mmCIF file of C-alpha atoms in Angstrom:
data_model
loop_
_atom_site.group_PDB
_atom_site.id
_atom_site.type_symbol
_atom_site.label_atom_id
_atom_site.label_comp_id
_atom_site.label_asym_id
_atom_site.label_seq_id
_atom_site.Cartn_x
_atom_site.Cartn_y
_atom_site.Cartn_z
ATOM 1 C CA MET A 1 266.045 -0.279 222.697
ATOM 2 C CA SER A 2 263.286 -0.623 219.889
ATOM 3 C CA LEU A 3 259.746 -1.006 220.373
ATOM 4 C CA PRO A 4 258.249 -4.279 219.408
ATOM 5 C CA PRO A 5 255.890 -4.027 216.253
ATOM 6 C CA THR A 6 252.602 -4.032 216.910
ATOM 7 C CA PRO A 7 249.597 -4.488 215.176
ATOM 8 C CA GLY A 8 247.959 -1.170 213.805
ATOM 9 C CA ARG A 9 251.167 0.246 213.464
ATOM 10 C CA VAL A 10 252.314 1.930 210.147
ATOM 11 C CA PHE A 11 255.641 0.905 208.809
ATOM 12 C CA ASP A 12 256.586 3.403 206.099
ATOM 13 C CA ASP A 13 260.357 4.489 205.466
ATOM 14 C CA PRO A 14 262.601 1.763 206.752
ATOM 15 C CA LEU A 15 265.687 4.340 207.279
ATOM 16 C CA ALA A 16 263.366 6.511 209.368
ATOM 17 C CA VAL A 17 263.818 4.459 212.856
ATOM 18 C CA GLU A 18 267.298 3.270 213.377
ATOM 19 C CA ASP A 19 266.511 0.535 215.914
ATOM 20 C CA ALA A 20 264.102 -0.964 213.235
ATOM 21 C CA THR A 21 266.708 -0.402 210.572
ATOM 22 C CA GLY A 22 269.402 -2.583 212.671
ATOM 23 C CA ASP A 23 266.621 -5.345 212.645
ATOM 24 C CA ILE A 24 265.812 -5.047 209.334
ATOM 25 C CA VAL A 25 269.540 -5.201 208.008
ATOM 26 C CA GLY A 26 269.879 -8.308 210.511
ATOM 27 C CA ARG A 27 267.045 -10.088 209.015
ATOM 28 C CA ALA A 28 267.859 -9.232 205.373
ATOM 29 C CA ARG A 29 271.561 -10.679 206.107
ATOM 30 C CA GLN A 30 270.040 -14.044 207.748
ATOM 31 C CA LEU A 31 267.834 -14.234 204.123
ATOM 32 C CA TRP A 32 270.636 -13.474 202.226
ATOM 33 C CA THR A 33 272.961 -16.189 204.281
ATOM 34 C CA ALA A 34 270.119 -18.704 203.965
ATOM 35 C CA ARG A 35 269.694 -18.442 200.215
ATOM 36 C CA GLN A 36 273.644 -18.523 199.706
ATOM 37 C CA GLU A 37 273.665 -21.862 201.468
ATOM 38 C CA GLY A 38 270.750 -22.978 199.302
ATOM 39 C CA ARG A 39 268.061 -23.292 202.090
ATOM 40 C CA PRO A 40 265.708 -20.331 201.096
ATOM 41 C CA PRO A 41 263.330 -19.909 204.066
ATOM 42 C CA GLN A 42 259.804 -19.609 203.538
ATOM 43 C CA PRO A 43 258.301 -18.342 206.941
ATOM 44 C CA LEU A 44 255.318 -16.996 205.581
ATOM 45 C CA ARG A 45 254.007 -20.142 204.115
ATOM 46 C CA GLY A 46 250.187 -20.228 204.318
ATOM 47 C CA ARG A 47 249.984 -16.634 205.335
ATOM 48 C CA HIS A 48 247.841 -13.972 203.798
ATOM 49 C CA LEU A 49 248.991 -10.591 202.971
ATOM 50 C CA GLY A 50 247.096 -7.771 201.013
ATOM 51 C CA LEU A 51 248.096 -5.063 198.432
ATOM 52 C CA VAL A 52 245.987 -2.243 198.173
ATOM 53 C CA TYR A 53 246.566 0.549 195.767
ATOM 54 C CA ALA A 54 245.174 3.828 194.875
ATOM 55 C CA VAL A 55 247.106 4.269 191.456
ATOM 56 C CA ALA A 56 248.515 1.142 189.599
ATOM 57 C CA CYS A 57 252.268 0.769 189.477
ATOM 58 C CA SER A 58 253.015 -2.803 188.263
ATOM 59 C CA ARG A 59 256.520 -2.462 189.054
ATOM 60 C CA SER A 60 256.215 -1.804 192.846
ATOM 61 C CA GLN A 61 253.248 -4.056 192.980
ATOM 62 C CA ALA A 62 255.470 -7.117 191.545
ATOM 63 C CA LEU A 63 258.500 -5.944 193.757
ATOM 64 C CA PHE A 64 256.253 -6.651 196.913
ATOM 65 C CA CYS A 65 254.281 -9.780 195.659
ATOM 66 C CA ASP A 66 257.429 -11.618 194.598
ATOM 67 C CA ALA A 67 259.209 -10.507 197.655
ATOM 68 C CA ALA A 68 255.938 -12.112 199.843
ATOM 69 C CA HIS A 69 255.855 -15.127 197.279
ATOM 70 C CA ALA A 70 259.369 -15.760 198.110
ATOM 71 C CA LEU A 71 258.965 -16.022 201.795
ATOM 72 C CA GLY A 72 255.890 -18.275 201.292
ATOM 73 C CA ALA A 73 253.005 -15.963 201.750
ATOM 74 C CA GLN A 74 249.819 -15.587 199.493
ATOM 75 C CA VAL A 75 249.284 -12.035 198.316
ATOM 76 C CA ALA A 76 245.886 -10.287 197.255
ATOM 77 C CA VAL A 77 246.320 -7.411 195.080
ATOM 78 C CA MET A 78 243.401 -5.083 195.031
ATOM 79 C CA PRO A 79 242.285 -1.369 194.286
ATOM 80 C CA LEU A 80 241.669 1.064 197.240
ATOM 81 C CA GLN A 81 239.111 3.954 196.557
ATOM 82 C CA LEU A 82 239.312 5.300 200.146
ATOM 83 C CA ARG A 83 239.859 9.207 200.217
ATOM 84 C CA VAL A 84 240.657 11.632 203.049
ATOM 85 C CA ASP A 85 236.949 12.903 202.837
ATOM 86 C CA ASP A 86 235.190 9.780 202.808
ATOM 87 C CA PRO A 87 232.767 9.139 205.782
ATOM 88 C CA PRO A 88 234.997 7.762 208.758
ATOM 89 C CA HIS A 89 232.850 4.658 208.914
ATOM 90 C CA GLU A 90 233.306 3.591 205.612
ATOM 91 C CA VAL A 91 237.356 3.731 206.307
ATOM 92 C CA SER A 92 236.848 1.860 209.676
ATOM 93 C CA SER A 93 234.534 -0.832 208.206
ATOM 94 C CA THR A 94 237.037 -1.233 205.175
ATOM 95 C CA ALA A 95 240.089 -1.330 207.451
ATOM 96 C CA ARG A 96 238.422 -4.292 209.877
ATOM 97 C CA MET A 97 237.486 -6.270 206.818
ATOM 98 C CA LEU A 98 241.398 -6.009 205.620
ATOM 99 C CA GLY A 99 242.031 -6.907 209.299
ATOM 100 C CA ARG A 100 239.956 -9.977 209.279
ATOM 101 C CA LEU A 101 241.289 -11.150 205.691
ATOM 102 C CA TYR A 102 244.788 -10.522 205.955
ATOM 103 C CA GLU A 103 247.909 -10.586 208.406
ATOM 104 C CA ALA A 104 249.161 -7.395 207.100
ATOM 105 C CA ILE A 105 248.878 -5.328 204.013
ATOM 106 C CA GLU A 106 250.905 -2.966 201.817
ATOM 107 C CA CYS A 107 249.295 -0.077 200.971
ATOM 108 C CA GLN A 108 250.619 1.659 197.723
ATOM 109 C CA GLY A 109 249.893 5.186 196.617
ATOM 110 C CA VAL A 110 247.229 5.780 199.443
ATOM 111 C CA GLU A 111 247.183 8.824 201.240
ATOM 112 C CA PRO A 112 249.103 8.833 204.448
ATOM 113 C CA ILE A 113 245.976 9.945 206.355
ATOM 114 C CA VAL A 114 243.962 7.376 205.107
ATOM 115 C CA VAL A 115 246.601 4.843 205.561
ATOM 116 C CA GLY A 116 246.925 5.822 209.372
ATOM 117 C CA ARG A 117 243.141 5.306 209.788
ATOM 118 C CA ILE A 118 243.427 1.756 208.011
ATOM 119 C CA ALA A 119 246.271 0.879 210.677
ATOM 120 C CA GLU A 120 243.997 2.585 213.527
ATOM 121 C CA HIS A 121 241.196 0.134 212.852
ATOM 122 C CA ALA A 122 242.660 -2.915 211.031
ATOM 123 C CA GLY A 123 244.364 -4.208 214.043
ATOM 124 C CA ILE A 124 247.407 -5.478 211.947
ATOM 125 C CA PRO A 125 250.644 -4.341 210.625
ATOM 126 C CA VAL A 126 250.270 -1.747 207.805
ATOM 127 C CA LEU A 127 253.094 -0.979 205.409
ATOM 128 C CA ASP A 128 252.759 2.404 203.652
ATOM 129 C CA ASP A 129 254.659 2.426 200.062
ATOM 130 C CA ALA A 130 257.196 0.000 201.243
ATOM 131 C CA ALA A 131 258.023 -1.395 197.928
ATOM 132 C CA VAL A 132 258.001 2.357 196.385
ATOM 133 C CA ARG A 133 260.728 3.762 198.507
ATOM 134 C CA LEU A 134 263.478 2.396 196.352
ATOM 135 C CA ALA A 135 266.228 4.703 197.580
ATOM 136 C CA SER A 136 265.717 3.803 201.057
ATOM 137 C CA LEU A 137 265.640 -0.241 199.887
ATOM 138 C CA ASP A 138 268.829 0.234 197.899
ATOM 139 C CA LEU A 139 270.593 1.935 200.772
ATOM 140 C CA LEU A 140 269.723 -0.814 202.835
ATOM 141 C CA ALA A 141 270.637 -3.471 200.371
ATOM 142 C CA GLN A 142 274.486 -2.040 200.475
ATOM 143 C CA ARG A 143 274.293 -2.508 203.946
ATOM 144 C CA VAL A 144 273.155 -6.208 203.799
ATOM 145 C CA GLN A 145 275.537 -6.827 201.167
ATOM 146 C CA PRO A 146 277.778 -4.501 199.385
ATOM 147 C CA GLY A 147 277.269 -4.751 195.275
ATOM 148 C CA LEU A 148 273.830 -6.862 195.249
ATOM 149 C CA PRO A 149 272.482 -6.311 192.095
ATOM 150 C CA ALA A 150 269.439 -3.556 192.806
ATOM 151 C CA ARG A 151 266.362 -5.942 192.717
ATOM 152 C CA GLN A 152 267.832 -8.719 194.739
ATOM 153 C CA GLY A 153 268.583 -6.398 197.338
ATOM 154 C CA ARG A 154 265.625 -4.422 197.421
ATOM 155 C CA THR A 155 263.285 -7.830 197.597
ATOM 156 C CA LEU A 156 265.802 -8.943 200.753
ATOM 157 C CA VAL A 157 265.480 -5.604 202.304
ATOM 158 C CA LEU A 158 261.523 -5.555 201.912
ATOM 159 C CA GLN A 159 261.186 -9.377 202.915
ATOM 160 C CA ALA A 160 263.005 -8.349 206.045
ATOM 161 C CA LEU A 161 260.696 -5.306 206.519
ATOM 162 C CA ILE A 162 257.704 -7.669 206.232
ATOM 163 C CA LEU A 163 258.964 -10.023 208.679
ATOM 164 C CA HIS A 164 259.795 -7.108 211.215
ATOM 165 C CA ALA A 165 256.215 -5.910 210.682
ATOM 166 C CA LEU A 166 255.024 -9.463 211.427
ATOM 167 C CA ALA A 167 257.389 -10.061 214.625
#
């Protein structure tokens, strides 16, 4: 039995936890079915997500933003200059501010220790390079619907991961 997602938890590779993987694949299948029936769901309408990055990568940023927007969310994209050796109060105050502004955030290219500290203090779900892990997204997409075009499959799995994190 899987543990329910909780605020302050880091969501990284969707293949890392089998229970979460099953939920993510199930959610992605529901999204796929709804789209095929002409009723794309927007469960995140009016919700605010953040995307922070250490190094800009337009492809992974676009993938995350497109996936979230299709679910109805608004996404703010901003650079993050926090480093492992920054004073702890800087990391914690930045994390608390992110937690007040957004319901979840995606960290791209941010050091894993910093991502963990952000999750510890933000009190919201934190996705770690979720849109960057293309191999994992592709593998799960094939479990959702074999033969899906790569971009469409990645988007579905990423959307399911976002919904799983916010559940």
